[in-house]
Short mmCIF file of C-alpha atoms in Angstrom, two decimals:
data_model
loop_
_atom_site.label_atom_id
_atom_site.label_comp_id
_atom_site.label_asym_id
_atom_site.label_seq_id
_atom_site.Cartn_x
_atom_site.Cartn_y
_atom_site.Cartn_z
CA UNK A 656 209.18 79.31 -50.24
CA UNK A 657 207.58 82.49 -51.49
CA UNK A 658 204.25 82.29 -53.26
CA UNK A 659 204.51 83.00 -56.95
CA UNK A 660 201.37 83.45 -59.02
CA UNK A 661 201.86 84.27 -62.65
CA UNK A 662 199.63 84.55 -65.62
CA UNK A 663 200.39 85.67 -69.13
CA UNK A 664 197.88 87.53 -71.26
CA UNK A 665 198.68 88.12 -74.90
CA UNK A 666 197.25 89.84 -77.96
CA UNK A 667 194.66 91.68 -75.87
CA UNK A 668 192.48 88.57 -75.82
CA UNK A 669 194.78 86.10 -74.15
CA UNK A 670 193.98 83.77 -71.33
CA UNK A 671 195.78 81.86 -68.75
CA UNK A 672 196.90 78.32 -68.13
CA UNK A 673 197.30 77.54 -64.45
CA UNK A 674 199.92 75.29 -63.04
CA UNK A 675 201.57 75.03 -59.70
CA UNK A 676 205.27 75.05 -59.07
CA UNK A 677 206.55 73.62 -55.79
CA UNK A 678 203.27 74.38 -54.08
CA UNK A 679 201.72 73.49 -50.81
CA UNK A 680 198.10 74.28 -51.33
CA UNK A 681 196.90 72.67 -48.11
CA UNK A 682 199.32 74.71 -46.07
CA UNK A 683 199.61 77.99 -47.97
CA UNK A 684 200.65 77.26 -51.49
CA UNK A 685 203.04 78.73 -54.02
CA UNK A 686 200.83 79.18 -57.02
CA UNK A 687 202.02 79.60 -60.55
CA UNK A 688 199.98 79.67 -63.75
CA UNK A 689 201.20 79.58 -67.31
CA UNK A 690 199.33 80.39 -70.46
CA UNK A 691 198.41 79.74 -74.08
CA UNK A 692 197.59 82.46 -76.48
CA UNK A 693 194.29 83.35 -78.01
CA UNK A 694 194.07 85.50 -81.11
CA UNK A 695 190.53 86.37 -82.19
CA UNK A 696 188.53 83.23 -81.61
CA UNK A 697 191.29 80.75 -82.55
CA UNK A 698 193.49 79.01 -80.03
CA UNK A 699 197.09 79.40 -81.20
CA UNK A 700 199.33 76.51 -80.15
CA UNK A 701 202.63 77.93 -81.31
CA UNK A 702 203.20 80.68 -78.69
CA UNK A 703 202.36 78.36 -75.81
CA UNK A 704 204.53 75.39 -76.75
CA UNK A 705 207.35 77.46 -78.24
CA UNK A 706 209.78 79.60 -76.28
CA UNK A 707 209.04 83.31 -76.82
CA UNK A 708 209.59 86.60 -75.03
CA UNK A 709 206.26 86.33 -73.25
CA UNK A 710 206.35 82.55 -72.92
CA UNK A 711 209.43 81.37 -71.03
CA UNK A 712 209.43 77.58 -71.28
CA UNK A 713 212.28 77.36 -68.78
CA UNK A 714 210.17 79.20 -66.22
CA UNK A 715 207.15 76.89 -66.32
CA UNK A 716 206.39 75.72 -69.82
CA UNK A 717 203.32 73.72 -70.72
CA UNK A 718 204.14 70.04 -71.21
CA UNK A 719 200.67 68.46 -71.23
CA UNK A 720 198.24 67.68 -74.09
CA UNK A 721 195.62 70.11 -75.42
CA UNK A 722 192.76 69.26 -73.04
CA UNK A 723 194.88 70.45 -70.11
CA UNK A 724 195.42 73.72 -71.98
CA UNK A 725 191.70 74.16 -72.70
CA UNK A 726 190.76 73.41 -69.08
CA UNK A 727 193.38 75.83 -67.77
CA UNK A 728 192.28 78.44 -70.29
CA UNK A 729 188.78 78.26 -68.85
CA UNK A 730 190.14 78.66 -65.32
CA UNK A 731 192.11 81.69 -66.51
CA UNK A 732 189.05 83.40 -67.97
CA UNK A 733 187.15 82.89 -64.71
CA UNK A 734 190.11 84.19 -62.71
CA UNK A 735 190.33 87.30 -64.89
CA UNK A 736 186.62 87.93 -64.36
CA UNK A 737 186.98 87.65 -60.57
CA UNK A 738 190.18 89.65 -60.19
CA UNK A 739 192.26 90.81 -63.20
CA UNK A 740 195.29 91.30 -60.92
CA UNK A 741 195.58 87.53 -60.60
CA UNK A 742 196.33 87.20 -64.30
CA UNK A 743 198.06 90.39 -65.27
CA UNK A 744 201.03 89.81 -67.57
CA UNK A 745 204.36 89.85 -65.67
CA UNK A 746 202.90 91.87 -62.79
CA UNK A 747 201.19 88.83 -61.32
CA UNK A 748 204.54 87.14 -60.65
CA UNK A 749 204.87 87.07 -56.91
CA UNK A 750 201.20 87.85 -56.40
CA UNK A 751 199.73 86.00 -53.46
CA UNK A 752 196.47 86.32 -51.58
CA UNK A 753 194.13 84.16 -49.57
CA UNK A 754 191.35 84.61 -52.10
CA UNK A 755 193.66 83.58 -54.95
CA UNK A 756 194.72 80.40 -53.16
CA UNK A 757 191.12 79.61 -52.34
CA UNK A 758 190.17 79.99 -55.99
CA UNK A 759 193.00 77.72 -57.13
CA UNK A 760 191.93 75.00 -54.72
CA UNK A 761 188.31 75.47 -55.69
CA UNK A 762 189.14 74.72 -59.34
CA UNK A 763 190.44 71.29 -58.29
CA UNK A 764 187.36 70.59 -56.18
CA UNK A 765 184.98 71.62 -58.97
CA UNK A 766 186.81 69.37 -61.44
CA UNK A 767 186.51 66.46 -59.01
CA UNK A 768 182.82 67.14 -58.40
CA UNK A 769 182.09 67.03 -62.12
CA UNK A 770 184.39 64.17 -63.18
CA UNK A 771 186.27 62.09 -60.58
CA UNK A 772 183.67 61.72 -57.83
CA UNK A 773 180.80 60.79 -60.21
CA UNK A 774 183.11 58.27 -61.88
CA UNK A 775 183.92 56.63 -58.54
CA UNK A 776 180.29 56.58 -57.44
CA UNK A 777 179.09 55.15 -60.76
CA UNK A 778 181.78 52.46 -60.78
CA UNK A 779 180.90 51.33 -57.27
CA UNK A 780 177.18 51.29 -57.98
CA UNK A 781 177.40 49.33 -61.24
CA UNK A 782 180.56 47.22 -61.12
CA UNK A 783 181.19 46.41 -57.45
CA UNK A 784 179.53 43.16 -56.48
CA UNK A 785 177.83 42.72 -53.13
CA UNK A 786 175.42 44.53 -50.87
CA UNK A 787 174.76 48.26 -50.83
CA UNK A 788 176.86 48.46 -47.67
CA UNK A 789 179.84 46.91 -49.46
CA UNK A 790 179.42 49.25 -52.43
CA UNK A 791 179.33 52.30 -50.16
CA UNK A 792 182.33 51.07 -48.15
CA UNK A 793 184.36 50.60 -51.33
CA UNK A 794 183.36 54.03 -52.59
CA UNK A 795 184.39 55.72 -49.34
CA UNK A 796 187.74 53.94 -49.30
CA UNK A 797 188.51 54.99 -52.88
CA UNK A 798 187.64 58.60 -52.10
CA UNK A 799 189.72 58.43 -48.92
CA UNK A 800 192.87 57.44 -50.82
CA UNK A 801 195.38 60.03 -49.54
CA UNK A 802 197.81 60.00 -52.46
CA UNK A 803 195.47 61.69 -54.93
CA UNK A 804 194.10 64.12 -52.35
CA UNK A 805 197.54 65.28 -51.22
CA UNK A 806 198.90 65.73 -54.73
CA UNK A 807 195.87 67.44 -56.27
CA UNK A 808 194.94 69.68 -53.33
CA UNK A 809 198.36 69.98 -51.72
CA UNK A 810 200.90 69.90 -54.53
CA UNK A 811 198.12 71.29 -56.74
CA UNK A 812 197.41 69.35 -59.89
CA UNK A 813 194.39 68.03 -61.77
CA UNK A 814 195.15 64.30 -61.76
CA UNK A 815 191.55 63.66 -60.77
CA UNK A 816 190.43 64.77 -64.22
CA UNK A 817 192.51 62.28 -66.22
CA UNK A 818 191.99 59.50 -63.67
CA UNK A 819 188.26 60.20 -63.56
CA UNK A 820 188.02 60.03 -67.34
CA UNK A 821 189.97 56.76 -67.30
CA UNK A 822 187.62 55.36 -64.69
CA UNK A 823 184.67 56.36 -66.87
CA UNK A 824 186.40 54.45 -69.66
CA UNK A 825 186.63 51.37 -67.44
CA UNK A 826 182.97 51.80 -66.51
CA UNK A 827 181.96 52.05 -70.16
CA UNK A 828 183.84 48.88 -71.10
CA UNK A 829 182.54 47.08 -68.03
CA UNK A 830 178.96 47.91 -69.01
CA UNK A 831 179.51 46.84 -72.61
CA UNK A 832 179.47 50.43 -73.92
CA UNK A 833 182.78 50.07 -75.73
CA UNK A 834 182.44 53.20 -77.87
CA UNK A 835 181.64 55.45 -74.91
CA UNK A 836 184.43 53.87 -72.93
CA UNK A 837 186.84 54.49 -75.79
CA UNK A 838 185.84 58.15 -75.98
CA UNK A 839 186.33 58.61 -72.23
CA UNK A 840 189.79 57.05 -72.24
CA UNK A 841 190.85 58.98 -75.34
CA UNK A 842 189.88 62.18 -73.54
CA UNK A 843 191.96 61.07 -70.54
CA UNK A 844 194.94 60.45 -72.82
CA UNK A 845 194.51 63.90 -74.33
CA UNK A 846 194.43 65.46 -70.87
CA UNK A 847 197.61 63.83 -69.57
CA UNK A 848 199.98 61.82 -71.71
CA UNK A 849 200.92 59.60 -68.75
CA UNK A 850 197.64 57.80 -69.36
CA UNK A 851 199.71 55.82 -71.86
CA UNK A 852 200.44 53.67 -68.80
CA UNK A 853 196.84 52.40 -69.14
CA UNK A 854 196.62 52.34 -72.93
CA UNK A 855 197.90 48.82 -73.58
CA UNK A 856 195.22 47.09 -71.44
CA UNK A 857 192.50 49.16 -73.14
CA UNK A 858 193.89 48.16 -76.53
CA UNK A 859 194.30 44.46 -75.68
CA UNK A 860 190.90 44.20 -74.04
CA UNK A 861 189.04 45.75 -76.97
CA UNK A 862 191.07 43.88 -79.57
CA UNK A 863 190.63 40.59 -77.73
CA UNK A 864 186.90 41.18 -77.39
CA UNK A 865 186.59 41.91 -81.12
CA UNK A 866 188.71 38.85 -81.94
CA UNK A 867 186.36 36.68 -79.88
CA UNK A 868 183.50 37.88 -82.06
CA UNK A 869 185.48 37.12 -85.21
CA UNK A 870 187.71 39.52 -87.11
CA UNK A 871 186.01 38.71 -90.40
CA UNK A 872 182.47 39.60 -89.39
CA UNK A 873 180.84 41.28 -86.42
CA UNK A 874 184.15 41.67 -84.60
CA UNK A 875 185.71 43.50 -87.54
CA UNK A 876 182.83 45.97 -87.72
CA UNK A 877 183.11 46.65 -83.99
CA UNK A 878 186.87 47.16 -84.31
CA UNK A 879 186.33 49.65 -87.14
CA UNK A 880 183.74 51.55 -85.09
CA UNK A 881 186.13 51.78 -82.14
CA UNK A 882 189.00 52.89 -84.38
CA UNK A 883 186.94 55.63 -86.03
CA UNK A 884 185.66 56.78 -82.63
CA UNK A 885 189.18 57.09 -81.23
CA UNK A 886 190.54 58.87 -84.32
CA UNK A 887 187.68 61.36 -84.43
CA UNK A 888 188.06 62.12 -80.71
CA UNK A 889 191.80 62.67 -81.15
CA UNK A 890 191.20 64.92 -84.16
CA UNK A 891 188.71 67.09 -82.29
CA UNK A 892 191.09 67.48 -79.33
CA UNK A 893 194.02 68.45 -81.56
CA UNK A 894 192.06 70.43 -84.15
CA UNK A 895 193.75 73.82 -83.48
CA UNK A 896 197.18 72.21 -83.94
CA UNK A 897 196.61 70.24 -87.13
CA UNK A 898 197.03 73.11 -89.58
CA UNK A 899 200.80 73.38 -89.04
CA UNK A 900 202.99 70.21 -88.82
CA UNK A 901 205.71 72.27 -87.14
CA UNK A 902 203.42 73.18 -84.25
CA UNK A 903 202.23 69.58 -83.99
CA UNK A 904 205.80 68.27 -83.73
CA UNK A 905 206.67 70.90 -81.11
CA UNK A 906 203.71 69.83 -78.98
CA UNK A 907 204.82 66.20 -79.19
CA UNK A 908 208.36 67.27 -78.29
CA UNK A 909 207.05 69.05 -75.19
CA UNK A 910 204.94 66.03 -74.20
CA UNK A 911 207.90 63.63 -74.31
CA UNK A 912 210.98 65.50 -73.00
CA UNK A 913 213.61 62.82 -73.50
CA UNK A 914 216.39 65.29 -72.67
CA UNK A 915 215.28 65.39 -69.03
CA UNK A 916 216.85 62.00 -68.42
CA UNK A 917 215.89 58.58 -67.13
CA UNK A 918 214.27 59.78 -63.89
CA UNK A 919 213.89 62.88 -61.74
CA UNK A 920 214.39 63.35 -58.01
CA UNK A 921 214.01 60.28 -55.79
CA UNK A 922 211.29 58.36 -57.59
CA UNK A 923 210.60 54.86 -56.28
CA UNK A 924 211.32 52.96 -59.48
CA UNK A 925 213.97 50.50 -60.63
CA UNK A 926 216.33 53.04 -62.19
CA UNK A 927 216.50 55.40 -59.23
CA UNK A 928 216.99 52.49 -56.83
CA UNK A 929 219.65 50.89 -59.02
CA UNK A 930 221.36 54.26 -59.34
CA UNK A 931 222.28 54.02 -55.67
CA UNK A 932 224.72 51.22 -56.58
CA UNK A 933 225.40 51.90 -60.26
CA UNK A 934 225.39 55.44 -61.63
CA UNK A 935 223.33 54.63 -64.71
CA UNK A 936 222.98 58.21 -65.88
CA UNK A 937 226.75 58.59 -65.95
CA UNK A 938 227.69 55.21 -67.39
CA UNK A 939 225.07 54.96 -70.15
CA UNK A 940 224.17 57.37 -72.91
CA UNK A 941 220.64 58.77 -73.12
CA UNK A 942 219.92 56.61 -76.18
CA UNK A 943 221.05 53.46 -74.34
CA UNK A 944 218.98 54.38 -71.29
CA UNK A 945 215.96 54.93 -73.50
CA UNK A 946 216.40 51.60 -75.30
CA UNK A 947 217.01 49.67 -72.08
CA UNK A 948 213.96 51.11 -70.36
CA UNK A 949 211.81 50.41 -73.43
CA UNK A 950 212.89 46.76 -73.62
CA UNK A 951 212.40 46.09 -69.90
CA UNK A 952 209.03 47.82 -69.85
CA UNK A 953 207.76 45.79 -72.79
CA UNK A 954 209.02 42.56 -71.23
CA UNK A 955 207.27 43.43 -67.98
CA UNK A 956 203.90 44.18 -69.60
CA UNK A 957 203.92 41.45 -72.25
CA UNK A 958 202.67 38.46 -70.15
CA UNK A 959 199.79 40.46 -68.70
CA UNK A 960 198.82 41.87 -72.10
CA UNK A 961 198.84 38.47 -73.80
CA UNK A 962 196.68 36.97 -71.06
CA UNK A 963 194.19 39.83 -71.35
CA UNK A 964 194.03 39.49 -75.14
CA UNK A 965 193.27 35.78 -74.89
CA UNK A 966 190.82 36.24 -72.01
CA UNK A 967 189.17 39.68 -72.28
CA UNK A 968 187.09 39.74 -69.09
CA UNK A 969 186.55 42.68 -66.74
CA UNK A 970 188.52 40.96 -63.96
CA UNK A 971 191.48 40.36 -66.27
CA UNK A 972 191.15 43.93 -67.55
CA UNK A 973 191.44 45.43 -64.07
CA UNK A 974 194.44 43.27 -63.20
CA UNK A 975 196.10 44.14 -66.51
CA UNK A 976 195.59 47.85 -65.80
CA UNK A 977 197.45 47.39 -62.52
CA UNK A 978 200.25 45.31 -64.00
CA UNK A 979 200.75 47.51 -67.04
CA UNK A 980 200.75 50.85 -65.23
CA UNK A 981 202.97 49.55 -62.42
CA UNK A 982 205.45 48.07 -64.91
CA UNK A 983 205.58 51.42 -66.72
CA UNK A 984 206.19 53.21 -63.44
CA UNK A 985 208.98 50.84 -62.39
CA UNK A 986 210.85 50.48 -65.68
CA UNK A 987 209.94 53.21 -68.18
CA UNK A 988 211.80 56.38 -69.09
CA UNK A 989 211.35 59.80 -67.43
CA UNK A 990 209.16 58.85 -64.46
CA UNK A 991 208.02 61.28 -61.75
CA UNK A 992 207.06 60.46 -58.16
CA UNK A 993 203.47 61.51 -58.88
CA UNK A 994 203.18 58.90 -61.65
CA UNK A 995 202.48 56.29 -58.97
CA UNK A 996 198.91 57.64 -59.02
CA UNK A 997 198.44 55.88 -62.36
CA UNK A 998 198.74 52.32 -60.99
CA UNK A 999 196.97 53.49 -57.82
CA UNK A 1000 193.72 54.05 -59.73
CA UNK A 1001 193.23 50.44 -60.94
CA UNK A 1002 194.42 49.17 -57.55
CA UNK A 1003 191.54 51.17 -56.05
CA UNK A 1004 189.25 49.08 -58.25
CA UNK A 1005 190.53 45.95 -56.48
CA UNK A 1006 189.70 47.16 -52.96
CA UNK A 1007 186.58 45.01 -52.81
CA UNK A 1008 188.28 41.94 -54.29
CA UNK A 1009 191.76 41.97 -52.73
CA UNK A 1010 191.39 44.46 -49.86
CA UNK A 1011 194.58 43.67 -47.93
CA UNK A 1012 196.88 43.86 -50.94
CA UNK A 1013 195.13 46.91 -52.35
CA UNK A 1014 195.37 48.82 -49.06
CA UNK A 1015 199.03 47.84 -48.79
CA UNK A 1016 199.81 49.17 -52.25
CA UNK A 1017 197.82 52.38 -51.86
CA UNK A 1018 199.49 53.29 -48.58
CA UNK A 1019 202.92 52.43 -49.99
CA UNK A 1020 202.19 54.66 -52.99
CA UNK A 1021 201.40 57.58 -50.70
CA UNK A 1022 204.53 56.91 -48.66
CA UNK A 1023 206.68 56.82 -51.81
CA UNK A 1024 205.84 60.50 -52.41
CA UNK A 1025 206.92 61.52 -48.89
CA UNK A 1026 210.00 63.55 -49.97
CA UNK A 1027 207.81 65.59 -52.33
CA UNK A 1028 205.12 66.04 -49.69
CA UNK A 1029 207.66 67.23 -47.13
CA UNK A 1030 208.99 69.81 -49.59
CA UNK A 1031 205.44 71.12 -49.92
CA UNK A 1032 204.92 71.32 -46.15
CA UNK A 1033 202.30 68.55 -46.14
CA UNK A 1034 203.58 66.44 -43.23
CA UNK A 1035 200.49 66.87 -41.04
CA UNK A 1036 197.97 66.22 -43.86
CA UNK A 1037 200.07 63.20 -44.91
CA UNK A 1038 199.98 61.69 -41.41
CA UNK A 1039 196.30 62.37 -40.79
CA UNK A 1040 195.04 61.13 -44.17
CA UNK A 1041 197.30 58.05 -44.15
CA UNK A 1042 196.23 56.94 -40.67
CA UNK A 1043 192.58 57.54 -41.51
CA UNK A 1044 192.81 55.65 -44.80
CA UNK A 1045 194.53 52.57 -43.34
CA UNK A 1046 192.27 52.38 -40.29
CA UNK A 1047 188.94 52.87 -42.04
CA UNK A 1048 189.83 50.76 -45.08
CA UNK A 1049 190.96 47.80 -42.99
CA UNK A 1050 187.82 48.15 -40.84
CA UNK A 1051 185.20 48.83 -43.51
CA UNK A 1052 186.49 46.21 -45.94
CA UNK A 1053 187.34 43.58 -43.29
CA UNK A 1054 190.75 43.34 -44.91
CA UNK A 1055 192.41 41.16 -42.27
CA UNK A 1056 189.48 38.75 -42.07
CA UNK A 1057 189.19 38.41 -45.86
CA UNK A 1058 192.76 37.29 -46.40
CA UNK A 1059 192.91 33.53 -46.55
CA UNK A 1060 195.09 31.88 -49.21
CA UNK A 1061 192.02 31.31 -51.31
CA UNK A 1062 190.73 34.87 -50.98
CA UNK A 1063 194.17 36.23 -51.86
CA UNK A 1064 194.34 33.90 -54.91
CA UNK A 1065 197.49 32.22 -53.61
CA UNK A 1066 196.50 28.58 -54.14
CA UNK A 1067 198.86 28.13 -57.13
CA UNK A 1068 201.83 28.71 -54.82
CA UNK A 1069 201.00 25.53 -52.89
CA UNK A 1070 201.77 23.46 -55.97
CA UNK A 1071 205.37 24.68 -55.77
CA UNK A 1072 205.90 23.20 -52.29
CA UNK A 1073 207.29 19.64 -52.34
CA UNK A 1074 204.96 17.10 -50.63
CA UNK A 1075 207.67 16.22 -48.12
CA UNK A 1076 207.64 19.75 -46.68
CA UNK A 1077 204.97 21.13 -44.37
CA UNK A 1078 202.42 23.38 -46.04
CA UNK A 1079 202.83 27.11 -45.57
CA UNK A 1080 200.18 29.71 -44.88
CA UNK A 1081 201.10 32.34 -47.41
CA UNK A 1082 198.28 34.57 -46.20
CA UNK A 1083 199.80 34.61 -42.71
CA UNK A 1084 203.19 35.54 -44.15
CA UNK A 1085 201.63 38.39 -46.12
CA UNK A 1086 199.82 39.71 -43.05
CA UNK A 1087 203.10 39.88 -41.14
CA UNK A 1088 204.79 41.57 -44.08
CA UNK A 1089 201.94 44.07 -44.26
CA UNK A 1090 202.35 44.86 -40.57
CA UNK A 1091 206.14 45.18 -40.94
CA UNK A 1092 205.64 47.45 -43.93
CA UNK A 1093 203.35 49.79 -41.98
CA UNK A 1094 205.82 49.97 -39.08
CA UNK A 1095 208.76 50.59 -41.42
CA UNK A 1096 206.91 53.28 -43.36
CA UNK A 1097 205.92 54.94 -40.09
CA UNK A 1098 209.51 54.83 -38.84
CA UNK A 1099 210.97 56.23 -42.04
CA UNK A 1100 208.30 58.95 -42.11
CA UNK A 1101 209.21 59.98 -38.56
CA UNK A 1102 212.93 59.93 -39.32
CA UNK A 1103 212.49 61.94 -42.51
CA UNK A 1104 210.48 64.61 -40.73
CA UNK A 1105 212.41 64.88 -37.47
CA UNK A 1106 215.98 63.62 -37.83
CA UNK A 1107 218.88 65.33 -39.54
CA UNK A 1108 220.75 63.08 -42.02
CA UNK A 1109 224.55 62.73 -41.78
CA UNK A 1110 226.47 65.52 -43.48
CA UNK A 1111 228.05 63.01 -45.85
CA UNK A 1112 224.65 61.60 -46.83
CA UNK A 1113 222.25 64.53 -47.17
CA UNK A 1114 219.80 62.46 -49.26
CA UNK A 1115 219.81 59.46 -46.93
CA UNK A 1116 216.13 59.50 -45.98
CA UNK A 1117 214.72 60.24 -49.47
CA UNK A 1118 216.87 57.40 -50.84
CA UNK A 1119 215.67 55.01 -48.12
CA UNK A 1120 212.06 55.95 -48.83
CA UNK A 1121 212.61 55.47 -52.55
CA UNK A 1122 214.35 52.08 -52.28
CA UNK A 1123 211.96 50.67 -49.68
CA UNK A 1124 208.96 51.77 -51.74
CA UNK A 1125 210.48 50.24 -54.87
CA UNK A 1126 210.96 46.89 -53.13
CA UNK A 1127 207.31 46.91 -52.07
CA UNK A 1128 206.13 47.82 -55.57
CA UNK A 1129 208.27 45.12 -57.13
CA UNK A 1130 206.85 42.48 -54.79
CA UNK A 1131 203.30 43.67 -55.43
CA UNK A 1132 203.90 43.65 -59.19
CA UNK A 1133 204.90 39.99 -58.94
CA UNK A 1134 201.83 39.29 -56.80
CA UNK A 1135 199.32 40.95 -59.15
CA UNK A 1136 200.91 39.21 -62.14
CA UNK A 1137 200.63 35.90 -60.29
CA UNK A 1138 196.93 36.52 -59.66
CA UNK A 1139 196.25 37.42 -63.28
CA UNK A 1140 198.37 34.80 -65.01
CA UNK A 1141 197.33 31.84 -62.84
CA UNK A 1142 193.59 32.35 -63.22
CA UNK A 1143 192.31 29.11 -64.68
CA UNK A 1144 190.91 29.41 -68.19
CA UNK A 1145 187.78 27.53 -67.22
CA UNK A 1146 187.20 29.45 -63.99
CA UNK A 1147 184.00 31.43 -63.99
CA UNK A 1148 184.65 35.12 -63.66
CA UNK A 1149 183.24 36.51 -60.46
CA UNK A 1150 182.75 39.96 -62.02
CA UNK A 1151 179.39 40.52 -63.62
CA UNK A 1152 178.83 43.01 -66.39
CA UNK A 1153 175.51 44.70 -65.84
#
């Protein structure tokens, strides 16, 4: 795959928006920027989100919210200062150099240093219970998560920015700073629209908290403050686009490309897995697919959201973030493989509480992106980071030792067993399933990298990876819902807000 770096400069004062197309930044990446337009001192949305002579949307059009554009614009200005050849209109297509690749990777690292890493460190210091050793161990395991590292530094994206802002939102709410938390999450949503996966838990938690204080007094005032804060933050982010409704609608159209279909590639969700048996895209119209996915997604998130609204605690909030984002990934419309990073973030927050199940999910999420990682030439980084993550996480967090039925919150299952039958050790069953899962993922990874599929089934291994990952995610969705929904109303929450 030839490296392709492109930037577009317009109106003599233009600047660039970077993005990567089919890249492999850890192993010599194919780099490709795109751009907005700047005229005078005003950011013009229209040329960037509309198809023009200088802005070919079919080539690599911008389909993220304004904060991504502003961030990329900044990167473009810096790139032009370092080497104008990197961002020369048209001529930079096909440009490739070691220095250019290094700069592109450096922009990801700098973003993480300023946003994601401080968010992780702050969360572990303030909201992880236990000794300093346990806080540090949790922090290291979160930062070791291979899925985010491989996608951001290998496939080249800035997921750490939106996830870091979301984590700062969780931190703000956990510390009782609801307004600051709301600002942070609103910024995350305006950086990547996929943060909608997390929006319902934020809404239900804040609304439930205000309702507890009374919606006719103090609670109502707090709700109004939060609403104004969110609206003002949105308005500031979208300010350059608000003057023309036509531009605003075009941006929204680019953010939600319904025409792309129910799913893309071999994503490990319900629709792609079901498509193996029933060709949904062929049998159902796009409108029917959209309606079906909407209904199933709402049904999947409703129990968790109701429980969070009635019991707005930090523990319930974290579980609801997992259940909501995972339900969106499994059942919603137009899902990408990389979207699994959205449920992966709140699962990272459970590493200290449910280490075995969290490690299982996080490794399965990395494995689910294997076909994409292989396309990008990231087999070796995938193997090394995955082995390191599983080994050190299990060791540092004592995951196998801290996995009794009580520690895994599985006691409610014992009430389902008739007294005449012998009691089962559900924790033992889960440990064996975890071991089987690791072996199966290792075997499928080896087969995908080394073996040639049958001529009649060229997509055999990507489909097997997708379906097996989906089955794991579905089981883990049921587990996390069980943990959240069966928490006794009178049980004291073991999460302290400091």
